[in-house]
Amino acid sequence: MNPDEQVVLVEEKDHVMILTLNRPRQLNTISYKVVSILAECFEKGEKDDNVKLILIKGAGRAFSAGGDLKMFYEGRTTKDSCLEVVYRMYWLCNHIRTYKKTQVALAHGITMGGGAALMVPMKFSVVTEKTVFSTPEASIGLHTDCSFSYIHSRLPGHLGKYTGEVTFSVIYLVISYRNHATNFEGGNFAGEFLALTGARLNGKELVAAGLATHYVPSDKMLEVEQRLVSLNSGDETAIKSVIEEFSEKVELEKEETILNKQSIIDKCFSKETVAEIIESFETEAGQEGNGWIGPVLKGLKRSSPTGLKMTLRSIREGRNQTLAECLKKEFRLSINTLRTLISPDVYEGIRSITIDKDNAPKWDPPTLEEVDDEKLDLIFQPFEEGFELQVSENEECRWSGKYENSAYVFKQGNIISVINL
């Protein structure tokens, strides 16, 4: 990467801070430099009384395709080469989700993985007909991260079933998710489905599922941005009013969408294990009208067995964890996975889709049955306290816990001091 490249464009117009992810050739993937600049800007924006509104968008045809996989692959032979960027990203995810000022994400185009974590938790997230969302990490030997074990485990959408009046109200669904409503009967398996299959959702589906707040045609997005900037305010009611001038109502009842497959998804994901989920889908695939299951099964069967098991457990644990607990767990999982503690699948997965592009990964272990659950326990174990992700739930010190003040830097400094002696 060119060290002089402006990977994030930062512009302040009176009371509005505009952040533009600016790696269009790399689909605005998140590098160390990107996450460092974003963290600095979000902290400055919250503490600066002059800043009332944060706008974030992506240059080119993507909002953000998530973490820079080549960065991880290139660091595979050096222990913890990517620890800092992982730490900083999860630390930032906590602050984005708990931010004190109004943020608007204009998520036009590809919005995946860690990139989606810069869109979904925002107070307002605007999507278009060209938005493509996915959390595909399990398929390459990783897990659904960047706070998505928290988000997906609470996902209502209309894949959940409201126990009160059953309506298809987009407003209700969005409010339910953002207020963490749990009054949904039966299993809440929408997030598990999205996490294990990496299923893609378009802009309208994102709004219907409660993962975005507004759907706006792409040819209106520039005007939305201009109006929000000219509004020059962080007032949520005024911002919502401006966006709704351009937004369109979302109705999917008659459309062919995965969101209308609730009963089958709930039935299959009510099973205890990944193997049982796959077996249940195989049974359902033989029923008339279930042709959509074929590609789902194909994707599950070619995914990393370790990634699938790790992801399902993480999402299910997330149901009973706070945001901070989910992020700390995700940090452990990512670092242990990158350290290849129980499997090298993550690097094999990245190689197959990004480096050699042969789409022929050789997983180790190769089957679900061979993934040892006792070994899986190892990557979920807490680190020593000082080496956990430091995210404070105390409002008075919410911006503490930065990587540069962590035990990792202290340990590294001591090693360097010894070498210099």
PDB file of N, CA, C and O in Angstrom, residues 132-176:
ATOM      1  N   VAL A 132     -25.104  -4.720  -1.399  1.00  0.00           N
ATOM      2  CA  VAL A 132     -25.009  -6.175  -1.228  1.00  0.00           C
ATOM      3  C   VAL A 132     -24.367  -6.444   0.127  1.00  0.00           C
ATOM      4  O   VAL A 132     -23.218  -6.093   0.359  1.00  0.00           O
ATOM      5  N   PHE A 133     -25.119  -7.066   1.017  1.00  0.00           N
ATOM      6  CA  PHE A 133     -24.668  -7.351   2.372  1.00  0.00           C
ATOM      7  C   PHE A 133     -24.384  -8.843   2.538  1.00  0.00           C
ATOM      8  O   PHE A 133     -25.113  -9.689   2.023  1.00  0.00           O
ATOM      9  N   SER A 134     -23.330  -9.157   3.287  1.00  0.00           N
ATOM     10  CA  SER A 134     -23.056 -10.543   3.621  1.00  0.00           C
ATOM     11  C   SER A 134     -22.087 -10.600   4.791  1.00  0.00           C
ATOM     12  O   SER A 134     -21.267  -9.693   4.973  1.00  0.00           O
ATOM     13  N   THR A 135     -22.199 -11.660   5.592  1.00  0.00           N
ATOM     14  CA  THR A 135     -21.194 -11.946   6.623  1.00  0.00           C
ATOM     15  C   THR A 135     -20.668 -13.355   6.339  1.00  0.00           C
ATOM     16  O   THR A 135     -21.128 -14.326   6.948  1.00  0.00           O
ATOM     17  N   PRO A 136     -19.698 -13.478   5.427  1.00  0.00           N
ATOM     18  CA  PRO A 136     -19.285 -14.787   4.908  1.00  0.00           C
ATOM     19  C   PRO A 136     -18.077 -15.416   5.595  1.00  0.00           C
ATOM     20  O   PRO A 136     -17.501 -16.371   5.081  1.00  0.00           O
ATOM     21  N   GLU A 137     -17.683 -14.899   6.755  1.00  0.00           N
ATOM     22  CA  GLU A 137     -16.412 -15.299   7.356  1.00  0.00           C
ATOM     23  C   GLU A 137     -16.298 -16.799   7.643  1.00  0.00           C
ATOM     24  O   GLU A 137     -15.218 -17.385   7.512  1.00  0.00           O
ATOM     25  N   ALA A 138     -17.393 -17.439   8.063  1.00  0.00           N
ATOM     26  CA  ALA A 138     -17.329 -18.857   8.417  1.00  0.00           C
ATOM     27  C   ALA A 138     -16.849 -19.714   7.253  1.00  0.00           C
ATOM     28  O   ALA A 138     -16.156 -20.718   7.450  1.00  0.00           O
ATOM     29  N   SER A 139     -17.199 -19.303   6.050  1.00  0.00           N
ATOM     30  CA  SER A 139     -16.869 -20.126   4.885  1.00  0.00           C
ATOM     31  C   SER A 139     -15.367 -20.240   4.657  1.00  0.00           C
ATOM     32  O   SER A 139     -14.899 -21.202   4.036  1.00  0.00           O
ATOM     33  N   ILE A 140     -14.576 -19.283   5.158  1.00  0.00           N
ATOM     34  CA  ILE A 140     -13.132 -19.330   4.940  1.00  0.00           C
ATOM     35  C   ILE A 140     -12.362 -19.671   6.215  1.00  0.00           C
ATOM     36  O   ILE A 140     -11.147 -19.471   6.282  1.00  0.00           O
ATOM     37  N   GLY A 141     -13.055 -20.184   7.224  1.00  0.00           N
ATOM     38  CA  GLY A 141     -12.352 -20.615   8.417  1.00  0.00           C
ATOM     39  C   GLY A 141     -12.259 -19.582   9.511  1.00  0.00           C
ATOM     40  O   GLY A 141     -11.570 -19.789  10.515  1.00  0.00           O
ATOM     41  N   LEU A 142     -12.953 -18.472   9.338  1.00  0.00           N
ATOM     42  CA  LEU A 142     -13.028 -17.460  10.393  1.00  0.00           C
ATOM     43  C   LEU A 142     -14.369 -17.610  11.125  1.00  0.00           C
ATOM     44  O   LEU A 142     -14.968 -18.662  11.119  1.00  0.00           O
ATOM     45  N   HIS A 143     -14.837 -16.527  11.734  1.00  0.00           N
ATOM     46  CA  HIS A 143     -16.117 -16.534  12.429  1.00  0.00           C
ATOM     47  C   HIS A 143     -16.757 -15.173  12.188  1.00  0.00           C
ATOM     48  O   HIS A 143     -16.096 -14.212  11.798  1.00  0.00           O
ATOM     49  N   THR A 144     -18.041 -15.078  12.413  1.00  0.00           N
ATOM     50  CA  THR A 144     -18.755 -13.820  12.217  1.00  0.00           C
ATOM     51  C   THR A 144     -18.369 -12.871  13.345  1.00  0.00           C
ATOM     52  O   THR A 144     -18.709 -13.103  14.498  1.00  0.00           O
ATOM     53  N   ASP A 145     -17.651 -11.790  12.985  1.00  0.00           N
ATOM     54  CA  ASP A 145     -17.018 -10.952  14.010  1.00  0.00           C
ATOM     55  C   ASP A 145     -17.423  -9.490  13.892  1.00  0.00           C
ATOM     56  O   ASP A 145     -18.466  -9.178  13.335  1.00  0.00           O
ATOM     57  N   CYS A 146     -16.606  -8.621  14.430  1.00  0.00           N
ATOM     58  CA  CYS A 146     -16.848  -7.167  14.399  1.00  0.00           C
ATOM     59  C   CYS A 146     -18.223  -6.814  14.978  1.00  0.00           C
ATOM     60  O   CYS A 146     -18.946  -5.997  14.430  1.00  0.00           O
ATOM     61  N   SER A 147     -18.558  -7.461  16.061  1.00  0.00           N
ATOM     62  CA  SER A 147     -19.796  -7.292  16.840  1.00  0.00           C
ATOM     63  C   SER A 147     -20.986  -8.052  16.266  1.00  0.00           C
ATOM     64  O   SER A 147     -22.086  -7.982  16.815  1.00  0.00           O
ATOM     65  N   PHE A 148     -20.798  -8.844  15.202  1.00  0.00           N
ATOM     66  CA  PHE A 148     -21.942  -9.533  14.616  1.00  0.00           C
ATOM     67  C   PHE A 148     -22.390 -10.763  15.398  1.00  0.00           C
ATOM     68  O   PHE A 148     -23.489 -11.268  15.167  1.00  0.00           O
ATOM     69  N   SER A 149     -21.577 -11.257  16.341  1.00  0.00           N
ATOM     70  CA  SER A 149     -22.120 -12.316  17.204  1.00  0.00           C
ATOM     71  C   SER A 149     -23.147 -11.707  18.152  1.00  0.00           C
ATOM     72  O   SER A 149     -24.030 -12.402  18.668  1.00  0.00           O
ATOM     73  N   TYR A 150     -23.058 -10.407  18.364  1.00  0.00           N
ATOM     74  CA  TYR A 150     -24.051  -9.667  19.155  1.00  0.00           C
ATOM     75  C   TYR A 150     -25.247  -9.307  18.276  1.00  0.00           C
ATOM     76  O   TYR A 150     -26.406  -9.546  18.630  1.00  0.00           O
ATOM     77  N   ILE A 151     -24.977  -8.755  17.098  1.00  0.00           N
ATOM     78  CA  ILE A 151     -26.042  -8.298  16.198  1.00  0.00           C
ATOM     79  C   ILE A 151     -26.873  -9.467  15.677  1.00  0.00           C
ATOM     80  O   ILE A 151     -28.105  -9.478  15.764  1.00  0.00           O
ATOM     81  N   HIS A 152     -26.206 -10.482  15.134  1.00  0.00           N
ATOM     82  CA  HIS A 152     -26.935 -11.601  14.537  1.00  0.00           C
ATOM     83  C   HIS A 152     -27.720 -12.406  15.566  1.00  0.00           C
ATOM     84  O   HIS A 152     -28.780 -12.965  15.252  1.00  0.00           O
ATOM     85  N   SER A 153     -27.214 -12.467  16.780  1.00  0.00           N
ATOM     86  CA  SER A 153     -27.928 -13.245  17.793  1.00  0.00           C
ATOM     87  C   SER A 153     -29.195 -12.542  18.270  1.00  0.00           C
ATOM     88  O   SER A 153     -30.025 -13.151  18.957  1.00  0.00           O
ATOM     89  N   ARG A 154     -29.357 -11.285  17.899  1.00  0.00           N
ATOM     90  CA  ARG A 154     -30.546 -10.523  18.292  1.00  0.00           C
ATOM     91  C   ARG A 154     -31.404 -10.128  17.093  1.00  0.00           C
ATOM     92  O   ARG A 154     -32.358  -9.376  17.243  1.00  0.00           O
ATOM     93  N   LEU A 155     -31.062 -10.635  15.952  1.00  0.00           N
ATOM     94  CA  LEU A 155     -31.709 -10.184  14.724  1.00  0.00           C
ATOM     95  C   LEU A 155     -33.180 -10.585  14.692  1.00  0.00           C
ATOM     96  O   LEU A 155     -33.500 -11.767  14.735  1.00  0.00           O
ATOM     97  N   PRO A 156     -34.092  -9.607  14.631  1.00  0.00           N
ATOM     98  CA  PRO A 156     -35.494  -9.966  14.486  1.00  0.00           C
ATOM     99  C   PRO A 156     -35.866 -10.130  13.019  1.00  0.00           C
ATOM    100  O   PRO A 156     -36.034 -11.231  12.540  1.00  0.00           O
ATOM    101  N   GLY A 157     -35.861  -9.005  12.277  1.00  0.00           N
ATOM    102  CA  GLY A 157     -36.293  -9.045  10.893  1.00  0.00           C
ATOM    103  C   GLY A 157     -37.666  -9.673  10.839  1.00  0.00           C
ATOM    104  O   GLY A 157     -38.330  -9.826  11.841  1.00  0.00           O
ATOM    105  N   HIS A 158     -38.158 -10.095   9.670  1.00  0.00           N
ATOM    106  CA  HIS A 158     -39.412 -10.840   9.737  1.00  0.00           C
ATOM    107  C   HIS A 158     -39.138 -12.330   9.583  1.00  0.00           C
ATOM    108  O   HIS A 158     -39.979 -13.119   9.214  1.00  0.00           O
ATOM    109  N   LEU A 159     -37.878 -12.702   9.958  1.00  0.00           N
ATOM    110  CA  LEU A 159     -37.590 -14.123  10.137  1.00  0.00           C
ATOM    111  C   LEU A 159     -37.928 -14.532  11.567  1.00  0.00           C
ATOM    112  O   LEU A 159     -37.989 -15.702  11.887  1.00  0.00           O
ATOM    113  N   GLY A 160     -38.106 -13.539  12.442  1.00  0.00           N
ATOM    114  CA  GLY A 160     -38.605 -13.833  13.781  1.00  0.00           C
ATOM    115  C   GLY A 160     -40.117 -13.687  13.734  1.00  0.00           C
ATOM    116  O   GLY A 160     -40.673 -13.205  12.756  1.00  0.00           O
ATOM    117  N   LYS A 161     -40.791 -14.068  14.780  1.00  0.00           N
ATOM    118  CA  LYS A 161     -42.250 -13.965  14.774  1.00  0.00           C
ATOM    119  C   LYS A 161     -42.694 -13.227  16.022  1.00  0.00           C
ATOM    120  O   LYS A 161     -42.506 -13.686  17.131  1.00  0.00           O
ATOM    121  N   TYR A 162     -43.241 -12.055  15.806  1.00  0.00           N
ATOM    122  CA  TYR A 162     -43.673 -11.205  16.914  1.00  0.00           C
ATOM    123  C   TYR A 162     -44.878 -11.827  17.617  1.00  0.00           C
ATOM    124  O   TYR A 162     -45.807 -12.314  16.983  1.00  0.00           O
ATOM    125  N   THR A 163     -44.847 -11.838  18.944  1.00  0.00           N
ATOM    126  CA  THR A 163     -45.919 -12.500  19.700  1.00  0.00           C
ATOM    127  C   THR A 163     -47.149 -11.632  19.892  1.00  0.00           C
ATOM    128  O   THR A 163     -48.170 -12.086  20.392  1.00  0.00           O
ATOM    129  N   GLY A 164     -47.030 -10.361  19.515  1.00  0.00           N
ATOM    130  CA  GLY A 164     -48.199  -9.501  19.586  1.00  0.00           C
ATOM    131  C   GLY A 164     -48.883  -9.480  18.230  1.00  0.00           C
ATOM    132  O   GLY A 164     -49.046 -10.495  17.572  1.00  0.00           O
ATOM    133  N   GLU A 165     -49.283  -8.302  17.781  1.00  0.00           N
ATOM    134  CA  GLU A 165     -49.948  -8.175  16.499  1.00  0.00           C
ATOM    135  C   GLU A 165     -48.950  -8.442  15.377  1.00  0.00           C
ATOM    136  O   GLU A 165     -47.906  -7.812  15.289  1.00  0.00           O
ATOM    137  N   VAL A 166     -49.222  -9.403  14.509  1.00  0.00           N
ATOM    138  CA  VAL A 166     -48.320  -9.759  13.428  1.00  0.00           C
ATOM    139  C   VAL A 166     -48.534  -8.799  12.271  1.00  0.00           C
ATOM    140  O   VAL A 166     -49.571  -8.798  11.626  1.00  0.00           O
ATOM    141  N   THR A 167     -47.536  -7.962  12.027  1.00  0.00           N
ATOM    142  CA  THR A 167     -47.602  -7.015  10.922  1.00  0.00           C
ATOM    143  C   THR A 167     -46.302  -7.070  10.164  1.00  0.00           C
ATOM    144  O   THR A 167     -45.340  -7.677  10.600  1.00  0.00           O
ATOM    145  N   PHE A 168     -46.287  -6.409   9.022  1.00  0.00           N
ATOM    146  CA  PHE A 168     -45.034  -6.304   8.268  1.00  0.00           C
ATOM    147  C   PHE A 168     -44.622  -4.839   8.296  1.00  0.00           C
ATOM    148  O   PHE A 168     -44.589  -4.151   7.296  1.00  0.00           O
ATOM    149  N   SER A 169     -44.348  -4.368   9.474  1.00  0.00           N
ATOM    150  CA  SER A 169     -43.998  -2.969   9.637  1.00  0.00           C
ATOM    151  C   SER A 169     -42.492  -2.800   9.718  1.00  0.00           C
ATOM    152  O   SER A 169     -41.859  -3.230  10.660  1.00  0.00           O
ATOM    153  N   VAL A 170     -41.932  -2.197   8.708  1.00  0.00           N
ATOM    154  CA  VAL A 170     -40.493  -1.987   8.689  1.00  0.00           C
ATOM    155  C   VAL A 170     -40.061  -1.136   9.877  1.00  0.00           C
ATOM    156  O   VAL A 170     -39.058  -1.411  10.531  1.00  0.00           O
ATOM    157  N   ILE A 171     -40.877  -0.142  10.202  1.00  0.00           N
ATOM    158  CA  ILE A 171     -40.519   0.732  11.323  1.00  0.00           C
ATOM    159  C   ILE A 171     -40.462  -0.074  12.610  1.00  0.00           C
ATOM    160  O   ILE A 171     -39.526   0.061  13.388  1.00  0.00           O
ATOM    161  N   TYR A 172     -41.449  -0.944  12.820  1.00  0.00           N
ATOM    162  CA  TYR A 172     -41.441  -1.746  14.047  1.00  0.00           C
ATOM    163  C   TYR A 172     -40.200  -2.632  14.116  1.00  0.00           C
ATOM    164  O   TYR A 172     -39.548  -2.759  15.146  1.00  0.00           O
ATOM    165  N   LEU A 173     -39.869  -3.258  12.978  1.00  0.00           N
ATOM    166  CA  LEU A 173     -38.741  -4.190  12.976  1.00  0.00           C
ATOM    167  C   LEU A 173     -37.442  -3.491  13.311  1.00  0.00           C
ATOM    168  O   LEU A 173     -36.629  -3.987  14.091  1.00  0.00           O
ATOM    169  N   VAL A 174     -37.238  -2.325  12.717  1.00  0.00           N
ATOM    170  CA  VAL A 174     -36.006  -1.583  12.968  1.00  0.00           C
ATOM    171  C   VAL A 174     -35.922  -1.152  14.422  1.00  0.00           C
ATOM    172  O   VAL A 174     -34.893  -1.306  15.081  1.00  0.00           O
ATOM    173  N   ILE A 175     -37.025  -0.617  14.947  1.00  0.00           N
ATOM    174  CA  ILE A 175     -37.023  -0.187  16.343  1.00  0.00           C
ATOM    175  C   ILE A 175     -36.786  -1.377  17.265  1.00  0.00           C
ATOM    176  O   ILE A 175     -36.045  -1.300  18.237  1.00  0.00           O
ATOM    177  N   SER A 176     -37.402  -2.522  16.950  1.00  0.00           N
ATOM    178  CA  SER A 176     -37.233  -3.711  17.782  1.00  0.00           C
ATOM    179  C   SER A 176     -35.781  -4.103  17.878  1.00  0.00           C
ATOM    180  O   SER A 176     -35.259  -4.385  18.950  1.00  0.00           O
TER     181      SER A 176
END
